[in-house]
Short mmCIF file of N, CA and C in Angstrom, two decimals:
data_model
loop_
_atom_site.label_atom_id
_atom_site.label_comp_id
_atom_site.label_asym_id
_atom_site.label_seq_id
_atom_site.Cartn_x
_atom_site.Cartn_y
_atom_site.Cartn_z
N GLN A 1 95.32 85.55 98.95
CA GLN A 1 94.89 86.80 98.37
C GLN A 1 93.97 86.56 97.17
N THR A 2 94.36 85.66 96.31
CA THR A 2 93.54 85.39 95.14
C THR A 2 92.17 84.86 95.54
N ASN A 3 92.12 83.98 96.54
CA ASN A 3 90.84 83.44 96.99
C ASN A 3 89.90 84.55 97.44
N ARG A 4 90.46 85.55 98.11
CA ARG A 4 89.66 86.66 98.59
C ARG A 4 89.02 87.40 97.42
N VAL A 5 89.78 87.56 96.34
CA VAL A 5 89.26 88.26 95.17
C VAL A 5 88.19 87.42 94.49
N GLU A 6 88.42 86.13 94.37
CA GLU A 6 87.50 85.26 93.66
C GLU A 6 86.18 85.08 94.38
N ARG A 7 86.15 85.33 95.69
CA ARG A 7 84.92 85.16 96.45
C ARG A 7 83.84 86.14 96.03
N PHE A 8 84.24 87.27 95.50
CA PHE A 8 83.30 88.32 95.16
C PHE A 8 83.20 88.46 93.65
N SER A 9 82.05 88.84 93.18
CA SER A 9 81.90 89.13 91.76
C SER A 9 81.28 90.51 91.59
N LYS A 10 81.48 91.10 90.44
CA LYS A 10 80.94 92.43 90.20
C LYS A 10 79.43 92.47 90.39
N SER A 11 78.75 91.43 89.97
CA SER A 11 77.29 91.44 90.01
C SER A 11 76.72 91.16 91.39
N SER A 12 77.50 90.58 92.29
CA SER A 12 76.95 90.17 93.59
C SER A 12 76.47 91.35 94.42
N TYR A 13 77.01 92.54 94.22
CA TYR A 13 76.56 93.72 94.96
C TYR A 13 75.78 94.68 94.08
N ARG A 14 76.10 94.71 92.81
CA ARG A 14 75.48 95.67 91.90
C ARG A 14 73.97 95.46 91.80
N TRP A 15 73.53 94.22 91.81
CA TRP A 15 72.10 93.98 91.66
C TRP A 15 71.32 94.51 92.84
N ARG A 16 71.99 94.69 93.99
CA ARG A 16 71.32 95.25 95.16
C ARG A 16 71.43 96.77 95.18
N GLY A 17 72.12 97.34 94.20
CA GLY A 17 72.26 98.79 94.13
C GLY A 17 73.21 99.37 95.16
N GLU A 18 74.09 98.55 95.70
CA GLU A 18 75.01 99.03 96.72
C GLU A 18 76.22 99.73 96.12
N MET A 19 76.71 100.72 96.84
CA MET A 19 77.94 101.40 96.47
C MET A 19 79.10 100.55 96.96
N ILE A 20 80.06 100.28 96.10
CA ILE A 20 81.22 99.49 96.48
C ILE A 20 82.38 100.44 96.76
N ILE A 21 82.93 100.35 97.96
CA ILE A 21 84.03 101.21 98.38
C ILE A 21 85.24 100.33 98.71
N LEU A 22 86.37 100.63 98.10
CA LEU A 22 87.61 99.90 98.34
C LEU A 22 88.50 100.72 99.27
N VAL A 23 88.95 100.10 100.35
CA VAL A 23 89.87 100.73 101.30
C VAL A 23 91.20 100.00 101.20
N VAL A 24 92.26 100.74 100.86
CA VAL A 24 93.57 100.14 100.65
C VAL A 24 94.57 100.76 101.61
N ASP A 25 95.13 99.94 102.51
CA ASP A 25 96.14 100.41 103.45
C ASP A 25 96.91 99.20 103.96
N ASP A 26 98.23 99.31 104.03
CA ASP A 26 99.04 98.19 104.51
C ASP A 26 99.00 98.07 106.03
N GLU A 27 98.54 99.10 106.72
CA GLU A 27 98.44 99.07 108.18
C GLU A 27 97.02 98.65 108.56
N THR A 28 96.92 97.45 109.14
CA THR A 28 95.61 96.88 109.47
C THR A 28 94.76 97.80 110.34
N PRO A 29 95.30 98.39 111.42
CA PRO A 29 94.44 99.26 112.25
C PRO A 29 93.88 100.46 111.47
N ALA A 30 94.68 101.04 110.60
CA ALA A 30 94.21 102.19 109.80
C ALA A 30 93.13 101.75 108.82
N ARG A 31 93.36 100.59 108.18
CA ARG A 31 92.37 100.07 107.22
C ARG A 31 91.06 99.75 107.94
N TYR A 32 91.16 99.12 109.10
CA TYR A 32 89.97 98.77 109.88
C TYR A 32 89.21 100.03 110.31
N ALA A 33 89.93 101.03 110.79
CA ALA A 33 89.29 102.27 111.26
C ALA A 33 88.56 102.98 110.12
N MET A 34 89.18 103.04 108.97
CA MET A 34 88.54 103.68 107.82
C MET A 34 87.29 102.91 107.39
N ALA A 35 87.42 101.59 107.30
CA ALA A 35 86.27 100.76 106.90
C ALA A 35 85.12 100.91 107.89
N LYS A 36 85.45 100.95 109.17
CA LYS A 36 84.42 101.10 110.20
C LYS A 36 83.74 102.47 110.10
N ALA A 37 84.53 103.50 109.82
CA ALA A 37 83.99 104.86 109.76
C ALA A 37 83.04 105.06 108.58
N ILE A 38 83.28 104.37 107.49
CA ILE A 38 82.46 104.60 106.29
C ILE A 38 81.39 103.54 106.09
N ARG A 39 81.39 102.49 106.91
CA ARG A 39 80.40 101.42 106.78
C ARG A 39 79.00 101.98 107.00
N GLY A 40 78.06 101.52 106.21
CA GLY A 40 76.69 101.97 106.38
C GLY A 40 75.78 101.26 105.40
N GLU A 41 74.51 101.49 105.55
CA GLU A 41 73.52 100.86 104.68
C GLU A 41 73.74 101.30 103.24
N GLY A 42 73.66 100.36 102.34
CA GLY A 42 73.85 100.67 100.93
C GLY A 42 75.29 100.74 100.50
N ARG A 43 76.21 100.38 101.39
CA ARG A 43 77.64 100.40 101.08
C ARG A 43 78.25 99.04 101.34
N THR A 44 79.03 98.58 100.41
CA THR A 44 79.81 97.36 100.59
C THR A 44 81.27 97.78 100.64
N ILE A 45 81.94 97.43 101.73
CA ILE A 45 83.34 97.79 101.92
C ILE A 45 84.20 96.59 101.55
N VAL A 46 85.17 96.83 100.68
CA VAL A 46 86.13 95.81 100.28
C VAL A 46 87.49 96.33 100.69
N GLU A 47 88.32 95.46 101.28
CA GLU A 47 89.62 95.90 101.80
C GLU A 47 90.77 95.20 101.11
N ALA A 48 91.87 95.96 100.94
CA ALA A 48 93.10 95.41 100.39
C ALA A 48 94.28 95.86 101.25
N GLU A 49 95.23 94.95 101.44
CA GLU A 49 96.37 95.26 102.29
C GLU A 49 97.59 95.75 101.52
N ASP A 50 97.51 95.75 100.20
CA ASP A 50 98.61 96.30 99.40
C ASP A 50 98.12 96.64 97.99
N GLY A 51 99.01 97.25 97.23
CA GLY A 51 98.65 97.71 95.90
C GLY A 51 98.32 96.59 94.93
N ASP A 52 99.01 95.45 95.06
CA ASP A 52 98.73 94.33 94.17
C ASP A 52 97.32 93.80 94.37
N VAL A 53 96.94 93.60 95.61
CA VAL A 53 95.58 93.13 95.91
C VAL A 53 94.56 94.20 95.49
N ALA A 54 94.91 95.46 95.69
CA ALA A 54 94.00 96.54 95.29
C ALA A 54 93.69 96.46 93.80
N LEU A 55 94.71 96.24 92.97
CA LEU A 55 94.47 96.16 91.53
C LEU A 55 93.58 94.97 91.17
N GLN A 56 93.77 93.85 91.87
CA GLN A 56 92.91 92.68 91.63
C GLN A 56 91.46 92.99 92.01
N LEU A 57 91.28 93.67 93.15
CA LEU A 57 89.93 93.98 93.61
C LEU A 57 89.27 95.05 92.74
N ILE A 58 90.06 95.99 92.24
CA ILE A 58 89.52 96.99 91.32
C ILE A 58 89.00 96.30 90.07
N ASP A 59 89.76 95.35 89.57
CA ASP A 59 89.33 94.60 88.38
C ASP A 59 88.08 93.76 88.68
N ALA A 60 88.04 93.15 89.87
CA ALA A 60 86.93 92.26 90.23
C ALA A 60 85.65 93.02 90.56
N HIS A 61 85.77 94.23 91.11
CA HIS A 61 84.58 94.93 91.64
C HIS A 61 84.20 96.22 90.94
N SER A 62 85.13 96.85 90.24
CA SER A 62 84.88 98.19 89.68
C SER A 62 84.28 99.10 90.76
N PRO A 63 85.05 99.36 91.83
CA PRO A 63 84.49 100.14 92.94
C PRO A 63 84.08 101.55 92.54
N ASP A 64 83.09 102.07 93.26
CA ASP A 64 82.61 103.43 93.03
C ASP A 64 83.54 104.46 93.65
N LEU A 65 84.25 104.06 94.71
CA LEU A 65 85.12 104.96 95.46
C LEU A 65 86.29 104.15 96.00
N VAL A 66 87.50 104.75 95.98
CA VAL A 66 88.69 104.07 96.51
C VAL A 66 89.40 105.01 97.47
N PHE A 67 89.64 104.53 98.69
CA PHE A 67 90.49 105.22 99.65
C PHE A 67 91.84 104.51 99.57
N LEU A 68 92.88 105.23 99.17
CA LEU A 68 94.14 104.61 98.83
C LEU A 68 95.30 105.22 99.59
N ASP A 69 96.00 104.40 100.39
CA ASP A 69 97.23 104.81 101.07
C ASP A 69 98.30 104.97 99.99
N LEU A 70 98.97 106.10 99.96
CA LEU A 70 99.95 106.34 98.91
C LEU A 70 101.31 105.73 99.20
N THR A 71 101.64 105.51 100.48
CA THR A 71 102.95 104.97 100.83
C THR A 71 102.82 103.57 101.41
N MET A 72 102.96 102.57 100.54
CA MET A 72 102.88 101.17 100.95
C MET A 72 104.08 100.44 100.37
N PRO A 73 104.50 99.35 101.02
CA PRO A 73 105.59 98.54 100.45
C PRO A 73 105.11 97.81 99.19
N ARG A 74 106.05 97.25 98.48
CA ARG A 74 105.79 96.56 97.21
C ARG A 74 105.25 97.54 96.19
N ARG A 75 103.96 97.58 95.95
CA ARG A 75 103.38 98.50 94.98
C ARG A 75 102.71 99.64 95.75
N SER A 76 103.23 100.83 95.58
CA SER A 76 102.71 101.99 96.32
C SER A 76 101.36 102.44 95.75
N GLY A 77 100.69 103.28 96.50
CA GLY A 77 99.44 103.85 96.03
C GLY A 77 99.62 104.65 94.76
N MET A 78 100.76 105.33 94.65
CA MET A 78 101.04 106.10 93.43
C MET A 78 101.15 105.17 92.22
N GLU A 79 101.76 104.01 92.41
CA GLU A 79 101.86 103.04 91.32
C GLU A 79 100.50 102.48 90.94
N VAL A 80 99.63 102.32 91.92
CA VAL A 80 98.26 101.85 91.64
C VAL A 80 97.54 102.89 90.78
N LEU A 81 97.74 104.15 91.09
CA LEU A 81 97.10 105.23 90.33
C LEU A 81 97.57 105.27 88.88
N GLU A 82 98.83 104.94 88.65
CA GLU A 82 99.36 104.96 87.29
C GLU A 82 98.72 103.89 86.46
#
């Protein structure tokens, strides 16, 4: 998980003017479907499988938009919002 976060930096997408969108869902098919539905030119999709990874990616990317599943094991979406 940490390696995934470290691979990306805030500046790697910002200089291209891309919108960074974070999709957070513990269910892989749901996360994949959402990412596929919103993928497009000028958008970089970053995915997290739980709240802990989501917080790391939020810190690493400062996303413009977050799609967040509220009911996840470990750290819920509500806890991420707090």
